[in-house]
Amino acid sequence: MSLKELFRFPASRLSRRIAFWVFVSVIVIETLIFIPSYKSREKELLSQLKDISLAQVALIMKIAGPDASDNEIFQHVKMLQDNKMVVGGVLYRSDGEKVGAFGKMPDLRFDNLKPAGMTFLLSGDGSYYDIACSPLELQRDYRLILRHNSSSVKQRLLAFFLRIAGLVVIISLVVTVGTWLTLRWIVVNPILDLRHDLVRAGESLSKDIQTPDFHSAKVQRHDELGEVIGAFNQMYRQISDAINERKTAEEALLESFQQVEAYSQVLNNELENGRRIQINFLPDQLLQMPGWETAAFFKPARQVAGDFYDIFQLPGGSIGFVIADVCDKGVGAAMFMALFRSLIRVFSGQTSMDGLPLTCGETLLDEPAQFADNSSLDPNHIAALKAVKLTNNYIALNHGDLAMFATLFFGILDPDSGSLSYINGGHEPLLIVGSGGGVKAHLSFTGPAVGIEPDIGFKIQQTHMESGDILLGYTDGVTEAVSANGTFFTMARLVSILDTPVTTATELLDRIAKSLQEHVGGADQFDDITLLAIRRITES
């Protein structure tokens, strides 16, 4: 192999990656070894600086004499500044009284000194080294703090670092190049040959041509790479044998696929018809009343859905409205959605069905108890709200074995007075939003979900809507909308949107729908999303 071929190693991405990590590993290991050495060298150089300084201080103290005054001692200490090593200092009595200072002030303060022994402080950039001598070192009742110029220590440490770093780089390069050359001969060339054989095998199988002569088949190795080469040859034979079986199976599969595709197309057409029929069940145009505005938003998770809403006129001028969520999803939920909607409409209009007693005089909602709790309840509202219990009984008695039920809010609105009577059968609390923004009231449960058991009591509640108020209804597909990272939209986020005032009910629903879309992003819609808003524009 020529030198040119030998050093063509970087053409292999695997080799480059292995060589890179070998180089990095050696650098890291050498660095881990170097750090303690660097710290030890720094400590050694600072110790030398300390010893020189202590020798000078001891000499000054001998020159000063045992009976020298504070000022005389300070003048002798100040002489230390004449050399380039000491650049400043402070002399204290042992009780903390300052005798004098000269040159650059040390960062080390008297309050930071150890009670006994010496104290040291190296500046952040390593340029200065403060040494505090105790009375023991001075042999006098003083504390001396000297600031030393340690830039020479920095320079010597830098030179030490550069020498070691150079050695580390040289060692790393030698190890890396050795690994590089070894990998080229032992690993990389056989892998490249095997890759070439894989490409030829792929062409042979894809074009259905004669089996080529593989270079790797001539190689006899007794290591892991040899096992890989053997596995490749075995795999190729198995694939070749399987291709003939596959061709036969493909023909049968194609025929089956065509049948399934035809059936799937028929099924999709039926589901699309079901979607159009279900959409037709929902109000084509929402009922609009003088002094009121209504708006709705509906987005099913599948072609057919279990959510629904409705607004309709009742005898006597009242307005009935419903928002509900049938359990489960898909075709079954959609069929029960149509049944629930029809029952609510029929029963609220006082029409008989399947022999159920629907006369206005019959007590189906504990009317005496309702009047006792709130004597202002409109009897016509109570009569219409009987539809909830009648629907509950019909579903539970006739379809109880299917375990289908719905959370349902049914409200009766007097458009003249703004009075609202309602039953909330296990549904999400409807919200009344004030004209200035913010939630004024939560219309919570007054009974369980509809259709679970017959003869369940549903309590009627009453509230009032003022001018500018918006009644917002929604299903759990809003608060439980899931983003791509698995987080829910949450009730708190919905309420935060309602804090900002709006001028129309449509504007509010558009704002909520936009926020939902931003939250969900590209994630699949998990549940049906339904919104219903009724806004009182003016009071009669």
PDB file of C-alpha atoms in Angstrom, residues 269-379:
ATOM      1  CA  ASN A 269     -68.391   7.252   1.373  1.00  0.00           C
ATOM      2  CA  GLU A 270     -70.811   6.021   4.030  1.00  0.00           C
ATOM      3  CA  LEU A 271     -68.931   7.911   6.756  1.00  0.00           C
ATOM      4  CA  GLU A 272     -68.930  11.051   4.631  1.00  0.00           C
ATOM      5  CA  ASN A 273     -72.681  10.672   4.144  1.00  0.00           C
ATOM      6  CA  GLY A 274     -72.996  10.240   7.908  1.00  0.00           C
ATOM      7  CA  ARG A 275     -70.928  13.385   8.464  1.00  0.00           C
ATOM      8  CA  ARG A 276     -73.155  15.408   6.125  1.00  0.00           C
ATOM      9  CA  ILE A 277     -76.277  14.042   7.807  1.00  0.00           C
ATOM     10  CA  GLN A 278     -74.914  14.841  11.274  1.00  0.00           C
ATOM     11  CA  ILE A 279     -73.876  18.356  10.250  1.00  0.00           C
ATOM     12  CA  ASN A 280     -77.409  18.746   8.914  1.00  0.00           C
ATOM     13  CA  PHE A 281     -78.730  17.907  12.411  1.00  0.00           C
ATOM     14  CA  LEU A 282     -76.918  20.942  13.808  1.00  0.00           C
ATOM     15  CA  PRO A 283     -78.491  24.355  13.240  1.00  0.00           C
ATOM     16  CA  ASP A 284     -77.720  25.571   9.734  1.00  0.00           C
ATOM     17  CA  GLN A 285     -78.176  29.142  10.928  1.00  0.00           C
ATOM     18  CA  LEU A 286     -78.308  29.901  14.622  1.00  0.00           C
ATOM     19  CA  LEU A 287     -81.506  31.410  15.954  1.00  0.00           C
ATOM     20  CA  GLN A 288     -80.980  35.183  16.345  1.00  0.00           C
ATOM     21  CA  MET A 289     -83.210  37.238  18.666  1.00  0.00           C
ATOM     22  CA  PRO A 290     -83.643  41.009  18.925  1.00  0.00           C
ATOM     23  CA  GLY A 291     -81.166  42.306  21.507  1.00  0.00           C
ATOM     24  CA  TRP A 292     -79.184  39.049  21.513  1.00  0.00           C
ATOM     25  CA  GLU A 293     -76.330  37.501  19.523  1.00  0.00           C
ATOM     26  CA  THR A 294     -75.560  33.792  19.165  1.00  0.00           C
ATOM     27  CA  ALA A 295     -72.470  32.077  17.736  1.00  0.00           C
ATOM     28  CA  ALA A 296     -71.105  28.530  17.610  1.00  0.00           C
ATOM     29  CA  PHE A 297     -67.911  26.669  16.689  1.00  0.00           C
ATOM     30  CA  PHE A 298     -67.828  22.934  15.937  1.00  0.00           C
ATOM     31  CA  LYS A 299     -64.833  20.775  14.956  1.00  0.00           C
ATOM     32  CA  PRO A 300     -65.239  16.972  15.160  1.00  0.00           C
ATOM     33  CA  ALA A 301     -62.240  14.756  15.923  1.00  0.00           C
ATOM     34  CA  ARG A 302     -63.416  12.225  13.332  1.00  0.00           C
ATOM     35  CA  GLN A 303     -65.759  12.275  10.362  1.00  0.00           C
ATOM     36  CA  VAL A 304     -68.689  11.906  12.773  1.00  0.00           C
ATOM     37  CA  ALA A 305     -68.849  13.191  16.341  1.00  0.00           C
ATOM     38  CA  GLY A 306     -70.629  12.846  19.683  1.00  0.00           C
ATOM     39  CA  ASP A 307     -70.764  16.579  20.537  1.00  0.00           C
ATOM     40  CA  PHE A 308     -73.743  18.685  19.601  1.00  0.00           C
ATOM     41  CA  TYR A 309     -75.408  22.004  20.258  1.00  0.00           C
ATOM     42  CA  ASP A 310     -78.842  23.395  19.453  1.00  0.00           C
ATOM     43  CA  ILE A 311     -80.894  26.592  19.849  1.00  0.00           C
ATOM     44  CA  PHE A 312     -84.646  26.640  19.258  1.00  0.00           C
ATOM     45  CA  GLN A 313     -87.817  28.606  19.970  1.00  0.00           C
ATOM     46  CA  LEU A 314     -90.206  27.317  22.635  1.00  0.00           C
ATOM     47  CA  PRO A 315     -93.875  28.041  23.139  1.00  0.00           C
ATOM     48  CA  GLY A 316     -94.390  31.309  25.012  1.00  0.00           C
ATOM     49  CA  GLY A 317     -91.405  33.095  23.471  1.00  0.00           C
ATOM     50  CA  SER A 318     -88.678  31.408  25.528  1.00  0.00           C
ATOM     51  CA  ILE A 319     -85.494  30.141  23.898  1.00  0.00           C
ATOM     52  CA  GLY A 320     -84.107  26.665  24.556  1.00  0.00           C
ATOM     53  CA  PHE A 321     -80.476  25.876  23.974  1.00  0.00           C
ATOM     54  CA  VAL A 322     -78.390  22.729  24.489  1.00  0.00           C
ATOM     55  CA  ILE A 323     -74.729  21.822  24.459  1.00  0.00           C
ATOM     56  CA  ALA A 324     -73.842  18.185  25.102  1.00  0.00           C
ATOM     57  CA  ASP A 325     -71.109  15.579  24.793  1.00  0.00           C
ATOM     58  CA  VAL A 326     -72.107  11.957  24.195  1.00  0.00           C
ATOM     59  CA  CYS A 327     -69.668   9.420  25.638  1.00  0.00           C
ATOM     60  CA  ASP A 328     -67.257   7.738  23.254  1.00  0.00           C
ATOM     61  CA  LYS A 329     -66.591   8.880  19.680  1.00  0.00           C
ATOM     62  CA  GLY A 330     -67.344   7.825  16.133  1.00  0.00           C
ATOM     63  CA  VAL A 331     -70.468   6.359  14.584  1.00  0.00           C
ATOM     64  CA  GLY A 332     -72.099   5.104  17.817  1.00  0.00           C
ATOM     65  CA  ALA A 333     -71.711   8.467  19.549  1.00  0.00           C
ATOM     66  CA  ALA A 334     -73.020  10.256  16.442  1.00  0.00           C
ATOM     67  CA  MET A 335     -76.185   8.109  16.398  1.00  0.00           C
ATOM     68  CA  PHE A 336     -76.876   8.785  20.066  1.00  0.00           C
ATOM     69  CA  MET A 337     -76.124  12.457  19.501  1.00  0.00           C
ATOM     70  CA  ALA A 338     -79.007  12.573  17.004  1.00  0.00           C
ATOM     71  CA  LEU A 339     -81.246  10.706  19.473  1.00  0.00           C
ATOM     72  CA  PHE A 340     -80.434  13.017  22.396  1.00  0.00           C
ATOM     73  CA  ARG A 341     -81.005  16.107  20.245  1.00  0.00           C
ATOM     74  CA  SER A 342     -84.362  14.858  18.997  1.00  0.00           C
ATOM     75  CA  LEU A 343     -85.564  13.843  22.482  1.00  0.00           C
ATOM     76  CA  ILE A 344     -84.658  17.203  24.003  1.00  0.00           C
ATOM     77  CA  ARG A 345     -86.500  19.045  21.243  1.00  0.00           C
ATOM     78  CA  VAL A 346     -89.562  16.826  21.412  1.00  0.00           C
ATOM     79  CA  PHE A 347     -89.863  16.638  25.206  1.00  0.00           C
ATOM     80  CA  SER A 348     -89.262  20.351  25.768  1.00  0.00           C
ATOM     81  CA  GLY A 349     -92.205  21.046  23.417  1.00  0.00           C
ATOM     82  CA  GLN A 350     -94.482  18.819  25.588  1.00  0.00           C
ATOM     83  CA  THR A 351     -95.015  16.083  22.970  1.00  0.00           C
ATOM     84  CA  SER A 352     -95.744  12.492  24.021  1.00  0.00           C
ATOM     85  CA  MET A 353     -93.455   9.684  22.964  1.00  0.00           C
ATOM     86  CA  ASP A 354     -93.500   5.895  23.527  1.00  0.00           C
ATOM     87  CA  GLY A 355     -96.321   6.264  26.033  1.00  0.00           C
ATOM     88  CA  LEU A 356     -94.280   8.412  28.494  1.00  0.00           C
ATOM     89  CA  PRO A 357     -96.576  10.734  30.485  1.00  0.00           C
ATOM     90  CA  LEU A 358     -95.784  14.315  29.441  1.00  0.00           C
ATOM     91  CA  THR A 359     -98.742  16.306  30.716  1.00  0.00           C
ATOM     92  CA  CYS A 360     -97.846  19.683  32.148  1.00  0.00           C
ATOM     93  CA  GLY A 361     -99.392  18.809  35.471  1.00  0.00           C
ATOM     94  CA  GLU A 362     -97.150  15.785  36.113  1.00  0.00           C
ATOM     95  CA  THR A 363     -94.304  16.226  38.572  1.00  0.00           C
ATOM     96  CA  LEU A 364     -91.120  15.024  36.987  1.00  0.00           C
ATOM     97  CA  LEU A 365     -88.614  17.432  38.439  1.00  0.00           C
ATOM     98  CA  ASP A 366     -89.741  17.731  42.053  1.00  0.00           C
ATOM     99  CA  GLU A 367     -91.616  20.933  41.237  1.00  0.00           C
ATOM    100  CA  PRO A 368     -92.685  21.737  44.822  1.00  0.00           C
ATOM    101  CA  ALA A 369     -89.080  21.450  45.959  1.00  0.00           C
ATOM    102  CA  GLN A 370     -87.930  23.589  43.040  1.00  0.00           C
ATOM    103  CA  PHE A 371     -90.443  26.330  43.904  1.00  0.00           C
ATOM    104  CA  ALA A 372     -89.501  26.105  47.581  1.00  0.00           C
ATOM    105  CA  ASP A 373     -85.848  26.679  46.725  1.00  0.00           C
ATOM    106  CA  ASN A 374     -86.569  29.493  44.291  1.00  0.00           C
ATOM    107  CA  SER A 375     -90.093  30.828  44.003  1.00  0.00           C
ATOM    108  CA  SER A 376     -89.090  33.031  41.051  1.00  0.00           C
ATOM    109  CA  LEU A 377     -88.753  30.056  38.705  1.00  0.00           C
ATOM    110  CA  ASP A 378     -90.963  30.378  35.652  1.00  0.00           C
ATOM    111  CA  PRO A 379     -93.432  27.424  35.461  1.00  0.00           C
TER     112      PRO A 379
END
